XYZ file of C-alpha atoms in Angstrom:
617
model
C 91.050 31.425 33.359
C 93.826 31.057 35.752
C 96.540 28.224 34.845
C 97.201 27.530 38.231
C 96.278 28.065 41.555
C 98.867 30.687 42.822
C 101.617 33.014 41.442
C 104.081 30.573 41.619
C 102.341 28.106 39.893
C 103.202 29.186 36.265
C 101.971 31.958 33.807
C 98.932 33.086 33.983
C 96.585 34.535 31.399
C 95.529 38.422 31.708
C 92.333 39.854 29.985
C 92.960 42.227 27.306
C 90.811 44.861 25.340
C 90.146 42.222 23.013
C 89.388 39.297 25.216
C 90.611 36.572 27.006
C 89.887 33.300 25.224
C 86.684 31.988 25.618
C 85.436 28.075 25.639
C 83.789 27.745 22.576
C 86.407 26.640 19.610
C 84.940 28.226 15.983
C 82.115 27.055 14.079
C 82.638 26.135 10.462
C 80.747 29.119 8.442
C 81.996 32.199 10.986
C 83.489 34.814 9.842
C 86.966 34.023 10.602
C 86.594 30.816 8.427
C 89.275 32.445 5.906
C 92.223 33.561 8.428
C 91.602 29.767 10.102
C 93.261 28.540 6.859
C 96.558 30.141 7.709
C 96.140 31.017 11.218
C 94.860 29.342 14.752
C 94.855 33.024 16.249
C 97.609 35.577 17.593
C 98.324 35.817 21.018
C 99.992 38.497 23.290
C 102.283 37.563 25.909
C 104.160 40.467 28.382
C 105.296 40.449 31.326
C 103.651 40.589 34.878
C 105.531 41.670 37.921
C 103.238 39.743 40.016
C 102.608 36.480 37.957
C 105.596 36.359 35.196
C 104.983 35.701 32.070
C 100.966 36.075 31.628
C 98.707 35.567 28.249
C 97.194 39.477 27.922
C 94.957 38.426 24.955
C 93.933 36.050 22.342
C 92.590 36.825 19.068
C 90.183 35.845 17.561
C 88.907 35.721 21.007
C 86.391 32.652 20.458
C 89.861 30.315 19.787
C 90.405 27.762 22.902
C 93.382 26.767 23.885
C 93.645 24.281 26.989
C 95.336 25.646 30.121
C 98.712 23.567 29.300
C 98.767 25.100 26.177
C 98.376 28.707 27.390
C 101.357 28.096 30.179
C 103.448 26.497 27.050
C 102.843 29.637 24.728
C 103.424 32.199 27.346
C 106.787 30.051 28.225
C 108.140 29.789 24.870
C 107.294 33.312 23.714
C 109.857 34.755 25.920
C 113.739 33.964 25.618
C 114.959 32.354 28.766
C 117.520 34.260 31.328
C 120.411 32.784 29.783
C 119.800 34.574 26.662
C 120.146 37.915 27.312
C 117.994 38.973 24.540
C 117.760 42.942 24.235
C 116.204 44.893 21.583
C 113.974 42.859 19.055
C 114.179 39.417 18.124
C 112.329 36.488 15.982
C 112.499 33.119 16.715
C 109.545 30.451 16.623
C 108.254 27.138 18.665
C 106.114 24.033 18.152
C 104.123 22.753 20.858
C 102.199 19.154 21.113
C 98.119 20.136 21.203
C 96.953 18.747 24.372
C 93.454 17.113 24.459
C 90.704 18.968 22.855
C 88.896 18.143 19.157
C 90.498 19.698 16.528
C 88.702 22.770 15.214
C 86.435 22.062 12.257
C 88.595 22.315 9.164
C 87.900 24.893 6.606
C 86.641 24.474 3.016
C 89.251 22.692 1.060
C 91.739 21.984 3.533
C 91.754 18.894 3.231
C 91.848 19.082 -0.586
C 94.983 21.785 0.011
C 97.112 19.516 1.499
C 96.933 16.396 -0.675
C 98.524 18.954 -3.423
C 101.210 20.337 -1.169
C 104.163 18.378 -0.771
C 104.456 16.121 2.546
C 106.772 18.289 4.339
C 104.432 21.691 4.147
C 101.110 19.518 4.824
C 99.713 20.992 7.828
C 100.368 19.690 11.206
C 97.207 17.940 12.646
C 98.766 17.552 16.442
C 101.182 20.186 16.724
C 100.861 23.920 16.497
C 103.794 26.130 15.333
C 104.504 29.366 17.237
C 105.828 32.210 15.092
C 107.340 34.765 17.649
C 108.495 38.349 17.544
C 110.083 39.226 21.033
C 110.992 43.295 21.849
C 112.328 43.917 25.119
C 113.479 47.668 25.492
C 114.588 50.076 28.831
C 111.822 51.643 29.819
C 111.716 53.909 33.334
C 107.732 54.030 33.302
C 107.869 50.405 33.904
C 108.816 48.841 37.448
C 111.154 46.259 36.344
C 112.412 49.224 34.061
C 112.083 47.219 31.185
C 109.343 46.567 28.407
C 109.263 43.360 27.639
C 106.416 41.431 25.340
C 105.856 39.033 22.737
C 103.548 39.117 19.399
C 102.707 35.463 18.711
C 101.225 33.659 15.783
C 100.093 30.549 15.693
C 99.799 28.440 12.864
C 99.470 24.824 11.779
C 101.514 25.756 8.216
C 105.619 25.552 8.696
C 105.306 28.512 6.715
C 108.638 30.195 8.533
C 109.711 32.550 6.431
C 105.908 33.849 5.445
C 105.110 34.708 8.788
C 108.506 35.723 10.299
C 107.885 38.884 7.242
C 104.309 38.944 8.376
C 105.605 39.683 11.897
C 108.207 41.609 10.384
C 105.492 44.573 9.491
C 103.261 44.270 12.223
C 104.700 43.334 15.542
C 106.404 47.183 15.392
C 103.496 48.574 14.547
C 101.715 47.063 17.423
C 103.760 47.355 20.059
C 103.597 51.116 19.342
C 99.569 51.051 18.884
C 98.375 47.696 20.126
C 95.680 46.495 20.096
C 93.069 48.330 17.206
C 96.166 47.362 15.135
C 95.984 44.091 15.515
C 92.551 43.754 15.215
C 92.842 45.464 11.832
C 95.791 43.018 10.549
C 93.746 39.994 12.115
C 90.266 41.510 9.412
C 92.786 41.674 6.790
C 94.189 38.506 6.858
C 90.715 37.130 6.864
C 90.042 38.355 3.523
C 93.351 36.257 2.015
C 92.673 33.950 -0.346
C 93.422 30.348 0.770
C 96.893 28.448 0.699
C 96.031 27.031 -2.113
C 99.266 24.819 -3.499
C 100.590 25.602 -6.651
C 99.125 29.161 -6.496
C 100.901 32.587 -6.173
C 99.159 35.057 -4.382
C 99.142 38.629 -3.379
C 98.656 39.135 0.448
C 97.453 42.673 1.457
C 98.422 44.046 5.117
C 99.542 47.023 6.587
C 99.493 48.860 3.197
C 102.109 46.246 1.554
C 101.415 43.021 -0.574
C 103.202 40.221 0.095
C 103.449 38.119 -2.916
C 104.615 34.549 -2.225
C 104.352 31.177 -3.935
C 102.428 27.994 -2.225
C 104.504 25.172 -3.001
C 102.812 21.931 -4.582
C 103.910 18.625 -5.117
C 104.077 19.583 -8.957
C 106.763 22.518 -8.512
C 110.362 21.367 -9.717
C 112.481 20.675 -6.871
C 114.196 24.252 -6.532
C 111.822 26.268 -8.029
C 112.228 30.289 -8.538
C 110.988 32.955 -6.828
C 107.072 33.428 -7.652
C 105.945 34.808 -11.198
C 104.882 38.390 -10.890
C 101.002 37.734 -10.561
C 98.355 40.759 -12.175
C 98.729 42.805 -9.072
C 102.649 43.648 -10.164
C 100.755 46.814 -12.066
C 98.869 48.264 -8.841
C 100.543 50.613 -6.153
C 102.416 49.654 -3.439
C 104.374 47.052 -5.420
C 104.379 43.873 -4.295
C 107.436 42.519 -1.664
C 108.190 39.119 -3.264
C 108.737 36.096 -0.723
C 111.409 33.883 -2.473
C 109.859 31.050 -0.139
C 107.010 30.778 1.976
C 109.090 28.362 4.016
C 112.927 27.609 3.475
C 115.599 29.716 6.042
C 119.001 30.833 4.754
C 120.521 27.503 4.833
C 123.986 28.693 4.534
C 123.768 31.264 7.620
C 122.200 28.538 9.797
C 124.963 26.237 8.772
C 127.894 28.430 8.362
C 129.546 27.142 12.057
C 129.325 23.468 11.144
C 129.736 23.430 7.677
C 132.542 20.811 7.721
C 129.684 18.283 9.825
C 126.957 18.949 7.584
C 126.861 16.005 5.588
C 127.347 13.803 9.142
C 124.167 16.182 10.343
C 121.715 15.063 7.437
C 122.703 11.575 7.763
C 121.869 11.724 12.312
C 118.338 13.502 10.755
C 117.869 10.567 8.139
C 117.854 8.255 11.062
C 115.959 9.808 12.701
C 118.487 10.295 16.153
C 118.087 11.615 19.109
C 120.109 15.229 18.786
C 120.652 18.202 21.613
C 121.155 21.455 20.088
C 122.697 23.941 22.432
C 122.496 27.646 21.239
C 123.024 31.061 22.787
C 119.892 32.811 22.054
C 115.929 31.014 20.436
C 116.750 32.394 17.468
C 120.167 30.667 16.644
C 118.442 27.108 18.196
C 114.959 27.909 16.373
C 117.129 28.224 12.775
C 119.347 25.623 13.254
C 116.519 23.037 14.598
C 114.408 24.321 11.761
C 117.195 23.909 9.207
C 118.379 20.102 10.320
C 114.760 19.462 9.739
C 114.493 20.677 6.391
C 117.454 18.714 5.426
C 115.672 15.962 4.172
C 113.518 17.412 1.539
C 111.318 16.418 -0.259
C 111.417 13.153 2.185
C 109.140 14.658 4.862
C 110.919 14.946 8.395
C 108.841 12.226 10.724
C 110.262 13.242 13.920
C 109.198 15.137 17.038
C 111.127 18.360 17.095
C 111.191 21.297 19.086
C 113.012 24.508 17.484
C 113.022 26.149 21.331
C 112.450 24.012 24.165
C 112.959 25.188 28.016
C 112.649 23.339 31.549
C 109.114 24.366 32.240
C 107.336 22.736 29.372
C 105.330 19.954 29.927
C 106.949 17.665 28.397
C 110.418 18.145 30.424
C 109.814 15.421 31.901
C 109.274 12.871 29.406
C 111.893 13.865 27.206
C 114.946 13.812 29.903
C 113.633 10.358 31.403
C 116.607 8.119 31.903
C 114.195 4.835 32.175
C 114.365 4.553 28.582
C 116.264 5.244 25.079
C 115.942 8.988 24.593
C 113.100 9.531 22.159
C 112.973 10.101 18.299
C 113.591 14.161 18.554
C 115.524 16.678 17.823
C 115.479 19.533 20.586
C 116.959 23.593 20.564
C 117.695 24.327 23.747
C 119.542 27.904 25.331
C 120.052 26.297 28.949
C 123.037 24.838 29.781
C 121.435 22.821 32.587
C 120.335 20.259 29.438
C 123.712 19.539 28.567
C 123.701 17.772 32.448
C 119.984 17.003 32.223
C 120.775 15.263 28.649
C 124.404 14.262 29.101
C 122.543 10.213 28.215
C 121.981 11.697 24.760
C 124.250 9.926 21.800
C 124.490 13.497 20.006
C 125.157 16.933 21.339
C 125.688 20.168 18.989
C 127.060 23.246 20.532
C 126.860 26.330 18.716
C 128.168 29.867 19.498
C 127.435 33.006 19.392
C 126.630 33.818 14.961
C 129.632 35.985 13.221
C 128.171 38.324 11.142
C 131.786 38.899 9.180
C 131.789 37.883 5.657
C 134.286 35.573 6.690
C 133.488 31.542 7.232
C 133.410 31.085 10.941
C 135.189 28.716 13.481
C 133.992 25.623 12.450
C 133.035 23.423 15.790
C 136.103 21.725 16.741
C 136.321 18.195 18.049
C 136.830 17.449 21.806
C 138.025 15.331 23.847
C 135.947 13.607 26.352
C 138.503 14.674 29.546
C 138.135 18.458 28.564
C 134.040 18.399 28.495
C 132.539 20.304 31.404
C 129.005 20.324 32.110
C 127.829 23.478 32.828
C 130.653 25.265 30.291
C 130.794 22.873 26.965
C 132.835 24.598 24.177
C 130.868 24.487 20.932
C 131.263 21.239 19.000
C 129.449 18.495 18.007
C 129.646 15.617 20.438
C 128.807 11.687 19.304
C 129.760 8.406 19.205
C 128.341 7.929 15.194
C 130.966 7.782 12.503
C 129.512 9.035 9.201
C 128.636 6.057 6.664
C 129.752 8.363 3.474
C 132.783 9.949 3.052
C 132.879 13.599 3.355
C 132.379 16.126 0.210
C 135.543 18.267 0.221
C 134.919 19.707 -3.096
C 131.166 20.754 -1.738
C 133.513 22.642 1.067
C 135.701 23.854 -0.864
C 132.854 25.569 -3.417
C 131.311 27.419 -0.466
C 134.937 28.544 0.747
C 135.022 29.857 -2.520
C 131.752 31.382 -2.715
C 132.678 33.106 0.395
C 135.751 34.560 -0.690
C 134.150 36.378 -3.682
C 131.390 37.626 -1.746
C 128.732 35.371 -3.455
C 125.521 36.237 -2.584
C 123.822 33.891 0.592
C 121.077 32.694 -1.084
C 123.480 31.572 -3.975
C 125.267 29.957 -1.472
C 122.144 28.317 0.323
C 121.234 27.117 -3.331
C 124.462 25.092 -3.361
C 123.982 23.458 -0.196
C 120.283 22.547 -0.526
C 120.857 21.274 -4.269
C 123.683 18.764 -2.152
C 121.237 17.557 0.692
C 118.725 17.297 -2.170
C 121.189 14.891 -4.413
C 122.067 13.136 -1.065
C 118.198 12.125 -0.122
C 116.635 11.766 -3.650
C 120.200 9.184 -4.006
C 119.053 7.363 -0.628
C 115.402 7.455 -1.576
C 115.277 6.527 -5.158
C 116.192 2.601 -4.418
C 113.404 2.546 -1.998
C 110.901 3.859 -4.619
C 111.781 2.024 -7.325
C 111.605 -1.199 -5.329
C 108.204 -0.184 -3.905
C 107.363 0.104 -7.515
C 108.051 -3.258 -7.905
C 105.107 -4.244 -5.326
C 102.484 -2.795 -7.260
C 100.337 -4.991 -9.413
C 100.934 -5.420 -13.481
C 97.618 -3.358 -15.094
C 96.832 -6.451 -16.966
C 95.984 -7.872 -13.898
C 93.485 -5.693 -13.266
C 90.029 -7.202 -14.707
C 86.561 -5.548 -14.550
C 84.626 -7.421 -12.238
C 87.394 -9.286 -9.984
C 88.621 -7.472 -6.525
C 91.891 -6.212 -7.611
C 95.009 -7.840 -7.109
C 96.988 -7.080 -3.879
C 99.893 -4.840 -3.153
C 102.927 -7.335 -2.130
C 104.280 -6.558 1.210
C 107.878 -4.584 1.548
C 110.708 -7.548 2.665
C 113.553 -5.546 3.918
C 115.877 -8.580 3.242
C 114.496 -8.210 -0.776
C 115.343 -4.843 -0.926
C 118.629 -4.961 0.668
C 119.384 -7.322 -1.773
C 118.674 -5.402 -4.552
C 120.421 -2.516 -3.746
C 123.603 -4.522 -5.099
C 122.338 -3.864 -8.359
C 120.869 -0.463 -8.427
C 121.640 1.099 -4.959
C 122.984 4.758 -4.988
C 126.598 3.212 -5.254
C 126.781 2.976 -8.757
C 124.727 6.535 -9.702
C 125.588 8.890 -6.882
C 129.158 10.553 -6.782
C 129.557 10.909 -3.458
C 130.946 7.477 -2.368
C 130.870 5.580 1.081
C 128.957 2.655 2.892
C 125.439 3.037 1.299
C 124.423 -0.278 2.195
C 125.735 0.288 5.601
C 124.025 3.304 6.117
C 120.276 1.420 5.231
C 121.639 -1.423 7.383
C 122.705 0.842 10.455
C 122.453 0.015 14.035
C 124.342 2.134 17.008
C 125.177 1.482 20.255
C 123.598 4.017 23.058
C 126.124 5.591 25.369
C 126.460 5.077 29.134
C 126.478 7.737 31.701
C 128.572 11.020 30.892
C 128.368 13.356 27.426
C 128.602 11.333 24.271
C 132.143 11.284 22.679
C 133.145 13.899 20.003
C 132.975 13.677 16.085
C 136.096 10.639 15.458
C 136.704 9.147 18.800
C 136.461 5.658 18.324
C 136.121 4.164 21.588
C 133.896 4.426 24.544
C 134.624 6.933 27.439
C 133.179 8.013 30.672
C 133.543 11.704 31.404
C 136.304 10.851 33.411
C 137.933 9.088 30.630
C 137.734 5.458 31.552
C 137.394 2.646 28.959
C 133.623 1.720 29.080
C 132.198 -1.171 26.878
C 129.297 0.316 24.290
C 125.913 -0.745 26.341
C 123.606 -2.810 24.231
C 120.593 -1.363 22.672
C 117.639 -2.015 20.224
C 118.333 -1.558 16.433
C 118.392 1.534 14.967
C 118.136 0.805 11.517
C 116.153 3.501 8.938
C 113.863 1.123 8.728
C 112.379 1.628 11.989
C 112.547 5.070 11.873
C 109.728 7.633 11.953
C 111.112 8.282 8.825
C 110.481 5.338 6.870
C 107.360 4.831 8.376
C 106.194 7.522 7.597
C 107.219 7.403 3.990
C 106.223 3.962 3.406
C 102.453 5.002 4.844
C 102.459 7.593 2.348
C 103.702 5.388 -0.821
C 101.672 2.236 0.138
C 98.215 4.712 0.483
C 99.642 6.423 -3.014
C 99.202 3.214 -4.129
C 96.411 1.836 -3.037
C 94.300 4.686 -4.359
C 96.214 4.090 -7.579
C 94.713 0.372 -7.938
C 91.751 1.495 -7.001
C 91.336 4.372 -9.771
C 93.029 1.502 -12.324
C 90.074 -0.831 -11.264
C 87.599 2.062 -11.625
C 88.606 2.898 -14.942
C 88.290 -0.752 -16.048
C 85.041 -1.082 -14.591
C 84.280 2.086 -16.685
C 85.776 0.799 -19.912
C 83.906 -2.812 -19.667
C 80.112 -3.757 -21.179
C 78.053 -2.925 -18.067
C 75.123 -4.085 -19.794
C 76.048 -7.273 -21.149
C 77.649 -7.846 -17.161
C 74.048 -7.175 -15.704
C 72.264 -10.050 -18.047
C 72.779 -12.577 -15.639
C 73.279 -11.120 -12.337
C 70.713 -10.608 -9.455
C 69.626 -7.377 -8.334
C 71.547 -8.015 -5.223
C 75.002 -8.082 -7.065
C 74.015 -4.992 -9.258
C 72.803 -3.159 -5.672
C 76.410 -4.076 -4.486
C 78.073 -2.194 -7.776
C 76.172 -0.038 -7.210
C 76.727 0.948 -3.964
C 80.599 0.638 -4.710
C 80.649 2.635 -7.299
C 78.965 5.542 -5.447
C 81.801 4.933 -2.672
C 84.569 5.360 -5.227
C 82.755 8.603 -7.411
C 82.883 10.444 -3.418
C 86.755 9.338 -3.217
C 87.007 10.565 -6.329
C 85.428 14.017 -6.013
C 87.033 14.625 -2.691
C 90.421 14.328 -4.620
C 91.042 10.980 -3.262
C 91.627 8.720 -6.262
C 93.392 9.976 -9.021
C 91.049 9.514 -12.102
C 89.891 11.643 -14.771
C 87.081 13.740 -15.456
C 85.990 11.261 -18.602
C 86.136 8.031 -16.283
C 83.953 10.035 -13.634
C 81.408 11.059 -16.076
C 81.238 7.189 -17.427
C 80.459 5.884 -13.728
C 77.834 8.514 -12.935
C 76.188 6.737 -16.630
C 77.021 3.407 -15.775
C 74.990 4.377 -12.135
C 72.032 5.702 -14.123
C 71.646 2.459 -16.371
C 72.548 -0.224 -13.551
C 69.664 1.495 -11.209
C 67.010 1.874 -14.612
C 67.352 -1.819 -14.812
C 66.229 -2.764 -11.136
C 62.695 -2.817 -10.604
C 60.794 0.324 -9.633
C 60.438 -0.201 -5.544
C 64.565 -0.414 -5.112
C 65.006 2.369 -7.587
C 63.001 4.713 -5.018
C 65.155 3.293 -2.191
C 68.262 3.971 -4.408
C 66.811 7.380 -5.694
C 64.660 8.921 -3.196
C 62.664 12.046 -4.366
């Protein structure tokens, strides 16, 4: 049980009333088979005069979780001394799994996320940590102070879901702990699954949450949910506008002018520091730079609260090599000196809660920087390829000064980002479009024709004639921005937002260092979009060629073939009827029902020994 081998070796985990957690991950079949498809388990973290921050329970209480993992969860669950957190507050985490198998995936998981669109697909090597922090004077305590965290943890980026989810119970619990969680944890195991496309009533506490599961066949800013059958029983439902998106425009309100520079640093994928006052100001704003790029699915590694004791420290602030492909929220000011190699630094202050638009982070220069006390701003050597949207400003201004609602306001800025990535994106898919095969090439009883590979140098080339340039409004450098490649900076913090040459902290001329490309194309991003399309694809042939095997004389192809090349279609088209079922190939019903006939005649015509082998009783 213990995660190290004395006090001072970390947090340690402290037994509960419901159980420290055991060795044994969960079976498929157990009870609990139901609240695995939306949650790993909950955890309780408090505070231990004697060993810090220590793990008093797990539930279910047959999840594992390796000892790295239980020092990272009881780490990030608390805010760190610089925060100053008093009172209650939300924030959430997302931690690498470390070693382990996976648990056994529940019925129609798999199936669940080939509906849902890539960026809500659950996370197969990361776990998100929902948290709900209260720390409160209290005199029957030693430290005078009660201080614990309620943590879920979840594979689903389903933010705004849970954060209401912890919303209604975390108070409850810290008042009767824990036969109220216990309860809560029964109740969530009788939820229906995440099922995308599906809105569903949620039952806890005594309330119904009613929220919407996105799919990948919802409109790109859909409403909130339809009111389901339940809208006529007592309590009446609380309606989730979205199971995942934050309030945009509060998480960007104090760099609203450098939003547009922001998506384009995400879109490449570049290294960025976020420095915040409290985990819930770097949580949101981590969380919304991520979501910027939707419905382009955010590749990266990024960590929405990160501190000095997690385990990957280390490999993150190495100076041996470029700083990796992540985007990291931060409350320390020891990483702005840790970090100070970074190319991109945002600072961000304490949140106005005035109606009025904020300070907007100014731009610095280099010779007023200090480590330990850097002013908010956003700090980098990158000068944005598309020129900046002053009417977009200038809209939200306005929206402000009428006392338009937020999520009005969000729905102006995410319908931007949204026109900016579909523009970026579109010339990408309509060249990998291209690649694919002509149908007519497709024949019966030929392996299909192959996908051509992606040239860079084609595409590039074709963006002359239909790149985002001539449909998008917003004008700028679109070809420079596919073509980009930066220069890393040298020792010292990165330069501010429009400096234009290279500066040491103390502001001598410095030639750029030289560095590998950056170019989208070897991003995460692209990678991982290009994976995605190219399998999309592939399955695509494959159904095509399935449905012309389907539509062809089966009969009249068996007249002359030996029972070793019937065996072989046979056997394939067994292969491609368990793609198909497992919602793998996109074919229809009809063309399934012909290849299950077309089995039954090819195996009636082989003799009756191999029809036993093929069939056995």
């Amino acid at each position: 049980m213990d995660l190290g081998a004395g006090a001072g070796a970390g947090p340690k985990p402290a037994r509960g009333r419901l159980g420290a957690p055991s060795s044994g991950m969960r079976a498929p079949g157990t009870p609990w088979a139901r609240f695995s498809a939306w949650l790993e388990c909950v955890c309780v973290v408090t505070f231990d005069l004697e060993l810090g921050q220590a793990l008093e329970l797990v539930y279910p209480s047959d999840f594992q979780l390796t000892d790295k993992e239980k020092s990272s969860i009881c780490y990030l669950s608390f805010p760190d001394s610089h925060s100053g957190c008093l009172g209650d507050t939300q924030f959430s985490f997302r931690i690498r799994q470390c070693g382990g198998q996976r648990r056994p995936g529940h019925a129609g998981e798999k199936h669940g996320d080939s509906g849902a669109p890539a960026s809500l697909q659950r996370e197969p090597a990361h776990y998100f940590g929902y948290v709900y922090f209260r720390q409160v004077k209290d005199s029957s305590v030693k430290r005078g102070y009660f201080q614990k965290s309620l943590v879920l943890l979840s594979r689903l980026p389903f933010v705004r879901l849970f954060q209401a989810l912890l919303g209604l119970v975390a108070p409850e619990f810290f008042d009767k702990l824990a036969p109220c969680l216990e309860a809560v944890c029964n109740e969530i195991d009788q939820w229906p699954a995440p099922a995308p496309g599906r809105t569903l009533s949620l039952p806890v506490m005594g309330v119904v949450l009613q929220v919407h599961i996105p799919s990948r066949a919802d409109t790109p800013e859909p409403g909130p949910p339809e009111p389901s059958g339940h809208e006529t029983l007592l309590p009446a439902p609380v309606v989730l506008p979205s199971v995942h998106e934050l309030d945009l425009f509060r998480c960007f309100r104090p760099v609203l002018a450098h939003v547009q520079l922001l998506w384009e640093l995400m879109l490449l994928g570049e290294p960025l520091l976020v420095l915040a006052p409290s985990p819930a100001v770097s949580s949101e704003m981590v969380l919304a730079l991520t979501s910027c790029l939707q419905p382009l699915k955010f590749c990266c590694d990024y960590r929405p609260y990160f501190t000095i004791h997690d385990s990957e420290f280390k490999e993150f602030t190495t100076r041996t090599q470029a700083p990796p492909n992540v985007v990291l929220g931060v409350t320390n000011p020891f990483f702005i000196k840790t970090l100070q190699h970074w190319p991109h630094i945002l600072r961000v202050g304490e949140p106005k809660t005035s109606g009025d638009l904020p300070k907007q982070v100014k731009l610095k220069k280099p010779s007023r920087l200090k480590t330990l006390d850097t002013k908010p701003g956003l700090y980098t050597a990158y000068t944005a390829h598309l020129h900046r949207d002053k009417a977009l400003f200038r809209r939200l201004l306005k929206g402000l000064q009428k006392k338009r609602p937020s999520d009005v306001q969000t729905a102006v800025l995410r319908r931007h980002l949204l026109e900016l990535t579909q523009s970026f994106i579109i010339p990408l898919e309509h060249y990998m479009a291209s690649l694919m095969p002509l149908q007519k090439g497709i024949v019966p009883w030929k392996t299909p024709p192959q996908i051509r590979p992606f040239r860079q140098d084609d595409f590039l080339q074709s963006l002359e004639r239909s790149g985002p340039q001539l449909t998008c409004v917003l004008k700028g450098d679109w070809l420079g921005l596919y073509r980009w490649a930066a220069h890393r900076r040298g020792p010292g913090l990165p330069r501010p937002v429009g400096a234009r040459t290279h500066l040491l902290a103390h502001g001598s001329p410095q030639p750029p260092p030289p560095c590998p490309d950056r170019r989208f194309f070897k991003s995460p991003h692209f990678d991982g979009w290009y994976r995605q399309r190219r399998r999309e694809m592939a399955q695509k042939l494959e159904a095509l060629h399935l449905e012309a095997i389907c539509e062809a004389n089966i009969e009249l192809w068996m007249k002359d073939k030996s029972e070793v090349e019937v065996v072989d279609l046979i056997l394939k088209l067994r292969e491609r009827l368990v793609r198909a079922q497992g919602h793998q190939l996109p074919v229809k019903e009809a063309t399934l029902k012909r290849a299950r006939l077309y089995i039954d005649t090819a195996i009636g015509s082989l003799p009756k020994d191999l029809q036993a082998v093929l069939c056995p009783p």
